[in-house]
């Protein structure tokens, strides 16, 4: 279930290998022939368990580090090769794509709290800078596909319970009408959390349809609504509190009732033909957040964003090979109506910030793939034009309105060489750029409105060399990467705004390392999957307030991490598995005088499926953190007062059942 997810089917006591096609590269390609490091997770092969965080699917992807899976007010934080490590909430620097449309906003902010995680089909992960494919904030790409294909009407249900009063319920159904398929799903999740002041609840309802037209043409459309009326934030604590009262919330977070309320509605429609693809999407997100301080500690944000995309492919068979050319364009917009109020111990008081922010993006790209004999060449060029504007509507302290433009041209070139059957070499060089998000620009350390005009886009160049092995019993890959980055965007806190993040640029940094992954089927019904990352993420040139941090580790991401899983999957429906995840020490600040210690987590899961006269029932149970390891599920980078730590849960249990007809 890694970069080469192969499906094994027994026939005449042999195992047949089916190749997997990767779509995140825009020009679909077999995974073994990709010029980039790519991982694929097939959800149906994973052990049964409550899936409450995207991290539950990504633990065996090298180069990817995710934490903050249990503080729902902050959302999951994901980094790929160190990109995205700075995020204090949500996902930065990594492009999220769901069913062909960007879940990441045009300015580079991503949230996954509106996804129905019980309805995922597969996840593709492109590791490393990929702006030639997906533009802004593409230090890596995560492409998610939901379940859409079924050949008969169905109705299914799901219920699970876990420690900390956690519950998850889901009901879904699909029906076929002529050449169209329709699905409706409703899911609800609630938890008291393992720390005080960390409760959460969310409800998601979604509908999607697929119409198979003549030939290979297909129309698809989606609608969904998410309502999360409560997600409380227990806050970061210092090391002394972590050691003595780890599961207590920070007092200040309780006093100011820190947390958030979120509602989001989105819709999309797309057409997929033989040579032409196009689509349109629109999303509205309403957010109300309470931070643990008074001045501007109550935030209200109404966000509207959307866009369209279209591309046209030209396939040509040449005398000595096959060429595929893809020409495409994208247009996107984002409108953030941001207000801040005085937070008087959890009560909204007078307005002290009112700003209308916008982000417009236009992109044009050309991609080409040429195959000749054992060689496959891939190249591309993309132009992105981004215009930002801040309209200051709080004029009692002056007008701080302003404009900013960020433009970028990104090339890419790669090659894949088939050594012989089952053995491949690949290499590529690619680039990425990442504009500051609107929320980062409006977090002005000066205290004024408008944008922090000193904050610059982050740019990177990636060099990569890799090897793949593909065999009926084993698939593996190894990749060496070297990334040079300019103007890294990093976060920090100020004494007068505890719990609020501000942003600045470092001069230069380097990310380099090796990634290994392997999937094996050594014995019938037994599977082993492993991933290992050994890296060096460090500042090359960074001087801050007279202190030279050059050579220091970039905070927020481990230099070593890995996982290994052992699973047993029988044809009669019996499944069981063990998963061990290990994380190395993590620098907590730019100075590198404080590190979070390394830890390992062991989990167990088991389940069985029975089918009886068209009825299916699948009970399951499991134990997370089987050894009751003490660790920090999240760390807050450069936090003022040493409040870096958010302790993770100890040992906890879950159980549930899936049913369907």
Coordinates of C-alpha atoms in Angstrom, one line a residue, residues 25-26 98 176 204 213 224 369 375 384-385 452 480 581 610 654:
X25 CA 0.8 14.1 -12.5
X26 CA -2.1 15.3 -14.7
X98 CA -10.0 15.9 -3.8
X176 CA -28.2 3.4 -10.3
X204 CA -21.0 16.0 7.2
X213 CA -22.0 9.3 -21.5
X224 CA -21.4 18.6 0.5
X369 CA 5.6 13.0 -21.9
X375 CA 13.0 5.5 -21.9
X384 CA 1.3 31.6 -12.3
X385 CA 0.1 35.1 -11.9
X452 CA 2.9 42.5 6.3
X480 CA 17.7 10.5 -2.8
X581 CA 5.6 4.1 14.0
X610 CA -19.3 -12.1 6.9
X654 CA -12.0 1.2 20.0

